[in-house]
Tab-separated table of C-alpha atoms and ligand atoms in Angstrom:
chain	number	residue	atom	x	y	z
A	17	UNK	CA	0.024	-0.021	0.005
A	18	UNK	CA	1.460	3.111	-0.710
A	19	UNK	CA	1.666	5.647	2.145
A	20	UNK	CA	1.112	9.339	0.987
A	21	UNK	CA	2.667	11.921	2.834
A	22	UNK	CA	0.646	14.651	4.782
A	23	UNK	CA	0.621	18.171	3.975
A	24	UNK	CA	2.607	20.680	6.508
A	25	UNK	CA	-0.492	22.127	7.953
A	26	UNK	CA	-1.188	18.761	9.317
A	27	UNK	CA	2.171	17.755	10.312
A	28	UNK	CA	2.469	20.921	12.220
A	29	UNK	CA	-0.935	20.009	14.459
A	30	UNK	CA	-0.111	19.526	17.943
A	31	UNK	CA	-0.256	16.354	19.642
A	32	UNK	CA	-3.653	15.204	21.094
A	33	UNK	CA	-2.900	14.474	24.192
A	34	UNK	CA	-6.326	12.902	25.511
A	35	UNK	CA	-5.576	10.310	22.943
A	36	UNK	CA	-2.808	9.113	25.009
A	37	UNK	CA	-4.857	9.278	28.415
A	38	UNK	CA	-7.526	7.338	27.048
A	39	UNK	CA	-4.993	4.394	25.581
A	40	UNK	CA	-3.590	4.234	29.061
A	41	UNK	CA	-6.775	4.181	31.056
A	42	UNK	CA	-8.131	1.537	28.574
A	43	UNK	CA	-5.207	-0.717	28.940
A	44	UNK	CA	-5.956	-0.880	33.132
A	45	UNK	CA	-9.830	-1.156	32.480
A	46	UNK	CA	-8.738	-4.152	30.147
A	47	UNK	CA	-6.714	-5.321	32.475
A	48	UNK	CA	-9.597	-5.603	35.213
A	49	UNK	CA	-8.808	-3.211	37.470
A	50	UNK	CA	-11.576	-0.831	38.267
A	51	UNK	CA	-10.778	2.578	36.956
A	52	UNK	CA	-12.378	5.499	38.441
A	53	UNK	CA	-12.086	7.807	35.366
A	54	UNK	CA	-11.993	11.940	36.613
A	55	UNK	CA	-9.495	12.347	33.697
A	56	UNK	CA	-11.723	13.622	30.644
A	57	UNK	CA	-14.560	16.031	30.581
A	58	UNK	CA	-17.558	14.127	29.130
A	59	UNK	CA	-20.807	14.657	30.473
A	60	UNK	CA	-22.001	11.521	32.228
A	61	UNK	CA	-25.826	12.927	32.680
A	62	UNK	CA	-28.409	12.214	29.746
A	63	UNK	CA	-29.637	14.810	27.667
A	64	UNK	CA	-32.914	16.045	29.168
A	65	UNK	CA	-36.050	14.016	27.908
A	66	UNK	CA	-37.949	16.581	26.658
A	67	UNK	CA	-35.094	17.557	24.331
A	68	UNK	CA	-35.065	13.660	23.017
A	69	UNK	CA	-38.377	13.617	22.814
A	70	UNK	CA	-38.826	16.848	20.293
A	71	UNK	CA	-35.502	15.404	18.690
A	72	UNK	CA	-37.582	11.921	17.861
A	73	UNK	CA	-40.501	14.220	16.441
A	74	UNK	CA	-38.272	16.485	14.161
A	75	UNK	CA	-36.348	13.189	12.991
A	76	UNK	CA	-39.916	11.571	11.694
A	77	UNK	CA	-40.544	15.213	9.776
A	78	UNK	CA	-39.457	14.889	6.234
A	79	UNK	CA	-39.094	18.918	6.279
A	80	UNK	CA	-36.092	18.017	8.097
A	81	UNK	CA	-34.690	15.607	5.704
A	82	UNK	CA	-33.440	18.189	3.302
A	83	UNK	CA	-30.702	19.939	3.316
A	84	UNK	CA	-31.026	22.663	6.065
A	85	UNK	CA	-30.648	26.289	5.091
A	86	UNK	CA	-26.968	27.354	4.868
A	87	UNK	CA	-25.954	29.458	8.192
A	88	UNK	CA	-28.852	27.195	10.218
A	89	UNK	CA	-32.563	27.869	10.666
A	90	UNK	CA	-33.638	31.372	11.761
A	91	UNK	CA	-35.797	29.890	14.471
A	92	UNK	CA	-32.499	28.782	16.498
A	93	UNK	CA	-30.973	32.029	15.877
A	94	UNK	CA	-33.891	33.792	17.671
A	95	UNK	CA	-33.909	31.286	20.540
A	96	UNK	CA	-30.393	31.525	20.983
A	97	UNK	CA	-30.898	35.431	21.047
A	98	UNK	CA	-33.800	34.991	23.326
A	99	UNK	CA	-31.604	32.707	25.892
A	100	UNK	CA	-29.274	35.412	26.096
A	101	UNK	CA	-31.658	37.828	26.762
A	102	UNK	CA	-33.785	35.895	29.143
A	103	UNK	CA	-30.435	34.246	31.213
A	104	UNK	CA	-27.967	37.557	30.988
A	105	UNK	CA	-30.421	40.632	29.968
A	106	UNK	CA	-28.311	40.529	26.562
A	107	UNK	CA	-30.018	41.708	23.074
A	108	UNK	CA	-28.808	39.810	19.945
A	109	UNK	CA	-30.257	40.282	16.747
A	110	UNK	CA	-30.824	36.744	15.789
A	111	UNK	CA	-30.228	38.313	11.825
A	112	UNK	CA	-26.376	39.151	12.201
A	113	UNK	CA	-25.300	38.243	15.931
A	114	UNK	CA	-25.613	34.523	15.832
A	115	UNK	CA	-23.744	32.081	13.955
A	116	UNK	CA	-24.924	28.250	14.388
A	117	UNK	CA	-22.269	25.770	14.875
A	118	UNK	CA	-21.401	22.233	15.019
A	119	UNK	CA	-20.550	22.508	18.920
A	120	UNK	CA	-18.169	25.390	20.290
A	121	UNK	CA	-15.335	23.530	19.550
A	122	UNK	CA	-15.355	24.035	15.388
A	123	UNK	CA	-16.213	27.685	16.192
A	124	UNK	CA	-13.243	27.999	18.229
A	125	UNK	CA	-10.866	26.492	15.666
A	126	UNK	CA	-12.497	27.914	12.683
A	127	UNK	CA	-12.239	31.838	14.226
A	128	UNK	CA	-8.559	32.022	14.049
A	129	UNK	CA	-8.350	30.973	10.136
A	130	UNK	CA	-11.700	33.876	9.774
A	131	UNK	CA	-9.312	36.536	11.449
A	132	UNK	CA	-6.081	36.158	11.017
A	133	UNK	CA	-3.082	35.930	8.210
A	134	UNK	CA	0.238	33.512	8.869
A	135	UNK	CA	2.264	34.843	11.202
A	136	UNK	CA	-0.133	37.112	13.045
A	137	UNK	CA	-0.120	37.234	16.867
A	138	UNK	CA	-2.921	35.666	19.264
A	139	UNK	CA	-3.185	35.524	22.559
A	140	UNK	CA	-4.113	32.179	24.215
A	141	UNK	CA	-4.639	31.366	28.478
A	142	UNK	CA	-1.540	28.756	29.690
A	143	UNK	CA	-3.286	26.580	31.211
A	144	UNK	CA	-5.681	26.400	28.806
A	145	UNK	CA	-7.998	23.999	26.667
A	146	UNK	CA	-5.730	22.182	24.465
A	147	UNK	CA	-8.292	22.283	21.371
A	148	UNK	CA	-6.965	26.510	21.195
A	149	UNK	CA	-4.062	24.993	19.665
A	150	UNK	CA	-5.626	23.126	17.071
A	151	UNK	CA	-7.191	26.912	15.611
A	152	UNK	CA	-3.650	28.290	16.069
A	153	UNK	CA	-1.417	25.889	14.287
A	154	UNK	CA	-4.333	25.612	11.161
A	155	UNK	CA	-4.201	29.747	11.018
A	156	UNK	CA	-0.420	29.364	10.829
A	157	UNK	CA	-0.705	31.917	13.489
A	158	UNK	CA	2.099	32.821	16.422
A	159	UNK	CA	0.568	32.454	19.764
A	160	UNK	CA	1.638	34.261	22.883
A	161	UNK	CA	0.234	32.654	26.304
A	162	UNK	CA	-1.041	34.642	29.048
A	163	UNK	CA	-0.170	32.877	32.326
A	164	UNK	CA	-3.216	32.129	34.952
A	165	UNK	CA	-2.057	31.872	38.227
A	166	UNK	CA	-3.230	31.015	41.189
A	167	UNK	CA	-1.781	34.201	43.066
A	168	UNK	CA	-4.004	36.238	40.020
A	169	UNK	CA	-6.931	34.231	40.766
A	170	UNK	CA	-5.975	32.319	37.497
A	171	UNK	CA	-7.107	35.408	35.462
A	172	UNK	CA	-4.448	36.772	33.112
A	173	UNK	CA	-2.268	39.873	34.043
A	174	UNK	CA	-2.549	41.800	31.139
A	175	UNK	CA	0.079	44.579	32.794
A	176	UNK	CA	2.741	41.227	32.669
A	177	UNK	CA	2.243	40.437	28.965
A	178	UNK	CA	5.124	41.848	26.681
A	179	UNK	CA	4.183	45.361	25.396
A	180	UNK	CA	5.294	44.074	21.870
A	181	UNK	CA	3.012	41.451	21.926
A	182	UNK	CA	-0.163	43.202	23.061
A	183	UNK	CA	0.667	45.853	20.307
A	184	UNK	CA	0.429	43.012	17.554
A	185	UNK	CA	-2.349	40.519	19.243
A	186	UNK	CA	-4.818	40.375	16.785
A	187	UNK	CA	-6.954	37.911	18.797
A	188	UNK	CA	-7.088	36.520	22.397
A	189	UNK	CA	-9.159	33.524	23.703
A	190	UNK	CA	-10.499	33.752	27.161
A	191	UNK	CA	-12.661	30.998	29.002
A	192	UNK	CA	-14.644	31.014	32.549
A	193	UNK	CA	-15.771	29.190	33.798
A	194	UNK	CA	-12.411	27.795	33.343
A	195	UNK	CA	-11.172	24.776	31.889
A	196	UNK	CA	-9.025	23.500	33.555
A	197	UNK	CA	-8.759	25.683	36.578
A	198	UNK	CA	-12.383	25.607	37.441
A	199	UNK	CA	-12.024	29.339	38.141
A	200	UNK	CA	-14.656	32.359	37.465
A	201	UNK	CA	-14.130	35.783	36.023
A	202	UNK	CA	-15.161	38.929	37.917
A	203	UNK	CA	-17.055	42.027	36.019
A	204	UNK	CA	-13.697	44.259	36.681
A	205	UNK	CA	-11.301	41.651	35.053
A	206	UNK	CA	-14.046	41.607	31.904
A	207	UNK	CA	-14.548	45.433	32.062
A	208	UNK	CA	-10.677	45.321	31.838
A	209	UNK	CA	-10.289	42.806	28.820
A	210	UNK	CA	-12.753	45.374	27.070
A	211	UNK	CA	-10.470	48.134	27.884
A	212	UNK	CA	-7.348	46.619	26.385
A	213	UNK	CA	-9.053	45.252	23.535
A	214	UNK	CA	-10.402	48.779	22.182
A	215	UNK	CA	-7.079	50.378	22.830
A	216	UNK	CA	-4.801	47.880	21.001
A	217	UNK	CA	-7.400	46.899	18.287
A	218	UNK	CA	-7.755	42.656	19.429
A	219	UNK	CA	-10.826	40.800	18.847
A	220	UNK	CA	-11.825	39.317	22.224
A	221	UNK	CA	-13.209	35.275	21.500
A	222	UNK	CA	-15.019	34.400	25.404
A	223	UNK	CA	-15.428	30.538	25.515
A	224	UNK	CA	-18.689	30.166	27.946
A	225	UNK	CA	-18.797	26.453	27.328
A	226	UNK	CA	-19.653	25.960	31.306
A	227	UNK	CA	-21.412	29.716	31.352
A	228	UNK	CA	-24.432	27.358	33.096
A	229	UNK	CA	-22.341	25.756	35.957
A	230	UNK	CA	-20.964	28.373	38.768
A	231	UNK	CA	-21.038	27.062	42.069
A	232	UNK	CA	-22.024	28.929	45.726
A	233	UNK	CA	-25.300	30.583	44.576
A	234	UNK	CA	-22.732	32.783	41.953
A	235	UNK	CA	-24.162	32.704	38.272
A	236	UNK	CA	-21.240	33.023	35.658
A	237	UNK	CA	-21.295	36.132	34.290
A	238	UNK	CA	-21.503	36.347	30.357
A	239	UNK	CA	-19.014	38.545	28.516
A	240	UNK	CA	-21.429	40.177	26.815
A	241	UNK	CA	-22.819	41.507	30.051
A	242	UNK	CA	-20.052	43.959	30.277
A	243	UNK	CA	-20.783	47.217	27.995
A	244	UNK	CA	-19.075	47.840	25.111
A	245	UNK	CA	-18.178	43.705	25.157
A	246	UNK	CA	-20.114	43.269	21.691
A	247	UNK	CA	-18.109	45.846	20.064
A	248	UNK	CA	-14.853	44.067	20.820
A	249	UNK	CA	-15.575	40.481	20.730
A	250	UNK	CA	-18.042	37.642	20.791
A	251	UNK	CA	-18.701	34.547	23.053
A	252	UNK	CA	-19.249	30.935	21.911
A	253	UNK	CA	-21.838	28.940	23.610
A	254	UNK	CA	-22.710	25.283	23.861
A	255	UNK	CA	-25.392	22.804	24.641
A	256	UNK	CA	-22.772	20.452	25.114
A	257	UNK	CA	-22.682	21.233	29.074
A	258	UNK	CA	-25.764	22.565	29.714
A	259	UNK	CA	-28.150	20.608	28.337
A	260	UNK	CA	-25.611	17.219	28.633
A	261	UNK	CA	-25.787	17.363	24.551
A	262	UNK	CA	-21.965	16.566	23.988
A	263	UNK	CA	-22.792	14.064	21.284
A	264	UNK	CA	-24.926	16.043	19.762
A	265	UNK	CA	-22.768	18.919	18.433
A	266	UNK	CA	-24.679	22.167	18.392
A	267	UNK	CA	-23.616	25.548	20.042
A	268	UNK	CA	-23.593	29.090	18.882
A	269	UNK	CA	-21.517	32.178	18.493
A	270	UNK	CA	-22.649	35.095	19.690
A	271	UNK	CA	-21.979	39.162	19.208
A	272	UNK	CA	-20.003	41.187	16.638
A	273	UNK	CA	-21.239	41.039	13.825
A	274	UNK	CA	-18.187	41.265	11.742
A	275	UNK	CA	-16.931	38.193	13.249
A	276	UNK	CA	-20.022	36.511	12.869
A	277	UNK	CA	-20.465	37.106	9.383
A	278	UNK	CA	-16.757	35.564	8.831
A	279	UNK	CA	-17.486	32.505	10.694
A	280	UNK	CA	-20.746	31.841	8.670
A	281	UNK	CA	-18.227	32.812	5.367
A	282	UNK	CA	-16.191	29.983	6.292
A	283	UNK	CA	-18.744	27.447	7.283
A	284	UNK	CA	-20.306	28.385	3.696
A	285	UNK	CA	-17.558	27.158	2.417
A	286	UNK	CA	-16.790	23.874	4.883
A	287	UNK	CA	-20.559	22.438	5.462
A	288	UNK	CA	-24.457	22.851	4.897
A	289	UNK	CA	-25.676	23.320	8.089
A	290	UNK	CA	-26.377	21.254	11.146
A	291	UNK	CA	-29.494	18.110	10.943
A	292	UNK	CA	-32.856	19.774	11.066
A	293	UNK	CA	-33.728	17.742	13.925
A	294	UNK	CA	-30.795	18.535	15.903
A	295	UNK	CA	-31.772	22.471	15.637
A	296	UNK	CA	-35.165	22.037	16.821
A	297	UNK	CA	-34.064	20.064	19.606
A	298	UNK	CA	-31.902	23.288	20.143
A	299	UNK	CA	-34.310	25.519	20.202
A	300	UNK	CA	-36.524	23.307	22.471
A	301	UNK	CA	-33.401	23.208	25.280
A	302	UNK	CA	-32.614	26.911	24.830
A	303	UNK	CA	-36.682	28.034	25.562
A	304	UNK	CA	-38.131	25.057	26.850
A	305	UNK	CA	-37.877	24.179	30.473
A	306	UNK	CA	-35.001	25.162	32.549
A	307	UNK	CA	-35.097	22.969	35.656
A	308	UNK	CA	-32.983	20.119	34.293
A	309	UNK	CA	-29.725	23.212	34.160
A	310	UNK	CA	-30.602	24.093	37.739
A	311	UNK	CA	-30.652	20.477	38.776
A	312	UNK	CA	-27.464	19.657	36.795
A	313	UNK	CA	-25.615	22.529	38.620
A	314	UNK	CA	-26.794	21.391	42.210
A	315	UNK	CA	-25.400	17.804	41.069
A	316	UNK	CA	-22.428	19.179	40.325
A	317	UNK	CA	-21.919	21.285	43.523
A	318	UNK	CA	-22.901	18.395	45.806
A	319	UNK	CA	-19.842	16.223	43.849
A	320	UNK	CA	-17.462	18.748	43.875
A	321	UNK	CA	-18.088	19.038	47.818
A	322	UNK	CA	-17.617	15.566	48.435
A	323	UNK	CA	-14.538	15.884	46.375
A	324	UNK	CA	-13.050	18.793	48.121
A	325	UNK	CA	-14.258	18.264	51.496
A	326	UNK	CA	-13.046	14.979	51.563
A	327	UNK	CA	-9.586	15.390	50.246
A	328	UNK	CA	-9.098	18.159	52.964
A	329	UNK	CA	-10.452	16.369	55.316
A	330	UNK	CA	-7.574	13.584	54.742
A	331	UNK	CA	-4.972	16.574	55.133
A	332	UNK	CA	-4.406	17.865	51.398
A	333	UNK	CA	-4.653	21.702	51.190
A	334	UNK	CA	-7.099	21.894	47.964
A	335	UNK	CA	-8.864	24.840	46.187
A	336	UNK	CA	-12.658	24.880	45.523
A	337	UNK	CA	-13.576	25.453	42.371
A	338	UNK	CA	-16.032	28.097	41.383
A	339	UNK	CA	-17.361	26.985	38.189
A	340	UNK	CA	-17.030	24.271	35.510
A	341	UNK	CA	-16.887	20.609	36.269
A	342	UNK	CA	-13.319	20.690	37.384
A	343	UNK	CA	-11.338	20.909	40.237
A	344	UNK	CA	-7.587	21.842	39.846
A	345	UNK	CA	-5.466	20.269	42.481
A	346	UNK	CA	-2.002	21.028	43.960
A	347	UNK	CA	0.379	18.202	43.551
A	348	UNK	CA	2.220	16.805	46.553
A	349	UNK	CA	5.678	18.861	46.627
A	350	UNK	CA	8.424	16.887	44.873
A	351	UNK	CA	6.553	15.244	42.115
A	352	UNK	CA	5.520	16.402	38.663
A	353	UNK	CA	2.068	16.633	37.123
A	354	UNK	CA	2.395	13.503	35.208
A	355	UNK	CA	4.376	11.397	38.301
A	356	UNK	CA	1.516	12.180	40.318
A	357	UNK	CA	-1.185	11.253	37.771
A	358	UNK	CA	0.949	7.871	36.969
A	359	UNK	CA	0.605	7.353	40.648
A	360	UNK	CA	-2.812	7.790	41.223
A	361	UNK	CA	-3.748	5.394	37.883
A	362	UNK	CA	-1.078	2.958	39.001
A	363	UNK	CA	-1.816	2.582	42.748
A	364	UNK	CA	-5.317	3.762	43.428
A	365	UNK	CA	-6.480	2.749	39.995
A	366	UNK	CA	-7.694	6.790	39.626
A	367	UNK	CA	-7.527	8.615	36.092
A	368	UNK	CA	-6.859	12.235	36.122
A	369	UNK	CA	-5.404	14.629	33.625
A	370	UNK	CA	-1.987	15.790	34.434
A	371	UNK	CA	-1.820	19.854	34.307
A	372	UNK	CA	1.153	19.788	31.947
A	373	UNK	CA	-1.484	18.750	29.155
A	374	UNK	CA	-2.758	22.168	29.240
A	375	UNK	CA	0.050	24.421	29.262
A	376	UNK	CA	3.182	24.500	30.960
A	377	UNK	CA	1.630	26.543	33.266
A	378	UNK	CA	-0.506	23.682	34.279
A	379	UNK	CA	2.561	22.459	35.964
A	380	UNK	CA	2.219	21.409	39.646
A	381	UNK	CA	-1.661	20.652	39.376
A	382	UNK	CA	-3.720	17.878	37.954
A	383	UNK	CA	-7.374	18.347	36.439
A	384	UNK	CA	-10.265	16.101	38.182
A	385	UNK	CA	-13.303	16.027	36.147
A	386	UNK	CA	-16.682	15.677	38.682
A	387	UNK	CA	-18.415	13.224	35.939
A	388	UNK	CA	-19.014	10.567	38.534
A	389	UNK	CA	-21.636	9.915	41.258
A	390	UNK	CA	-20.927	11.209	44.693
A	391	UNK	CA	-20.315	7.604	45.853
A	392	UNK	CA	-17.687	6.997	43.140
A	393	UNK	CA	-15.771	10.476	44.144
A	394	UNK	CA	-16.135	9.603	47.982
A	395	UNK	CA	-14.737	6.128	47.122
A	396	UNK	CA	-11.776	8.029	45.123
A	397	UNK	CA	-11.411	10.179	48.093
A	398	UNK	CA	-11.075	7.003	50.116
A	399	UNK	CA	-8.165	5.307	47.694
A	400	UNK	CA	-6.437	8.688	47.737
A	401	UNK	CA	-6.170	8.846	51.676
A	402	UNK	CA	-4.962	4.985	51.087
A	403	UNK	CA	-1.342	6.397	49.301
A	404	UNK	CA	1.950	6.430	50.661
A	405	UNK	CA	2.430	9.602	49.510
A	406	UNK	CA	0.146	11.150	51.950
A	407	UNK	CA	0.954	8.782	54.475
A	408	UNK	CA	4.361	10.740	55.030
B	522	PLP	C1	-13.174	24.973	27.579
B	522	PLP	C2	-13.748	24.192	26.828
B	522	PLP	N1	-14.286	24.984	25.681
B	522	PLP	C3	-15.382	24.009	24.127
B	522	PLP	C4	-15.455	22.915	24.532
B	522	PLP	C5	-15.985	22.282	23.187
B	522	PLP	O1	-17.365	21.848	23.992
B	522	PLP	P1	-18.063	21.140	22.411
B	522	PLP	O2	-17.323	21.511	20.933
B	522	PLP	O3	-18.623	20.072	22.688
B	522	PLP	O4	-19.129	22.425	22.180
B	522	PLP	C6	-15.065	21.996	25.711
B	522	PLP	C7	-15.084	20.762	26.074
B	522	PLP	O5	-14.893	19.853	26.758
B	522	PLP	C8	-14.183	23.256	26.616
B	522	PLP	O6	-13.666	22.260	27.786
């Protein structure tokens, strides 16, 4: 069989870290170990029934068997606008301020190609969601990282960025509630972001994937709630986490109309729009009963408490996440994040993601997903408390 060489663009794509984690965990499961997998970010709950039912009806309707209109159905854009008005008091024009996406990831990977030329500078958080790097590589952009440190509540400190980088930057990605750190943004931080973006002509893309998941009674802020935010950027919203629809692949971008039309243009060339049945179900999710969202938030908060309270009571000084479904835990002194993750897998049969997978500044932490039952999280705490390294 001939082996056709791949293009330079493909050769320059970052390594998909999670593929190797999945493989390693799979080997332990195959060997018969009862692995508690807290390593990935795949929601464990089912999509709410009323959304599934809408999809079943819509799948039977021949209207949805044709190509959907390019750029998506207007009713879904209207639903996204209604959702932003209801949840955040933000007014969005469905006709030019919403782009329908095949999940948030698709939008995040497309945007650098929409706005940057090869060699242009883009600011990306470190630690951060690894798929941001895929978009950087496909656009052949220059990436400058913004450190998220615990001392600054995992928010970038713009005054610490090299002035040349901020001058040159054309695009910035942010993500709160944050993956992997579980931090949330403050109004002041977003206000400063709008100021910086205006001053330096930077387009801000706020990834609001965990927008629905905030703890201790605090609803996470939408970037678009800040005065002037729509002038300088967009927000990416996904139904994957809010409605447990990760497998359905549907989300949307909202905000600055020039960026929205750039996304729609690239998507016109890449795809036809999403299956109409999924678009009807997405409308139902966004505009139908919302008790499921409050229930899900409570479920994650209870799980967070089991994990964090349990680890604290065994003497591990950990920080509680304020949102998202991840806890970001400092590894015991003297170990790298990979060494500690290996110890957890090999000795306690618990899978976690080493912080280094999220960037250099992730070293020294592991990310733990709250994506299993309270009982299993309690069992994870019990197994961790029995490890030799915590007995010293
Ligand atoms: C920070 C962040 N952004 C975006 C996504 C993408 O979600 P989706 O493509 O399912 O909408 C994820 C998924 O894990 C994420 O963690």
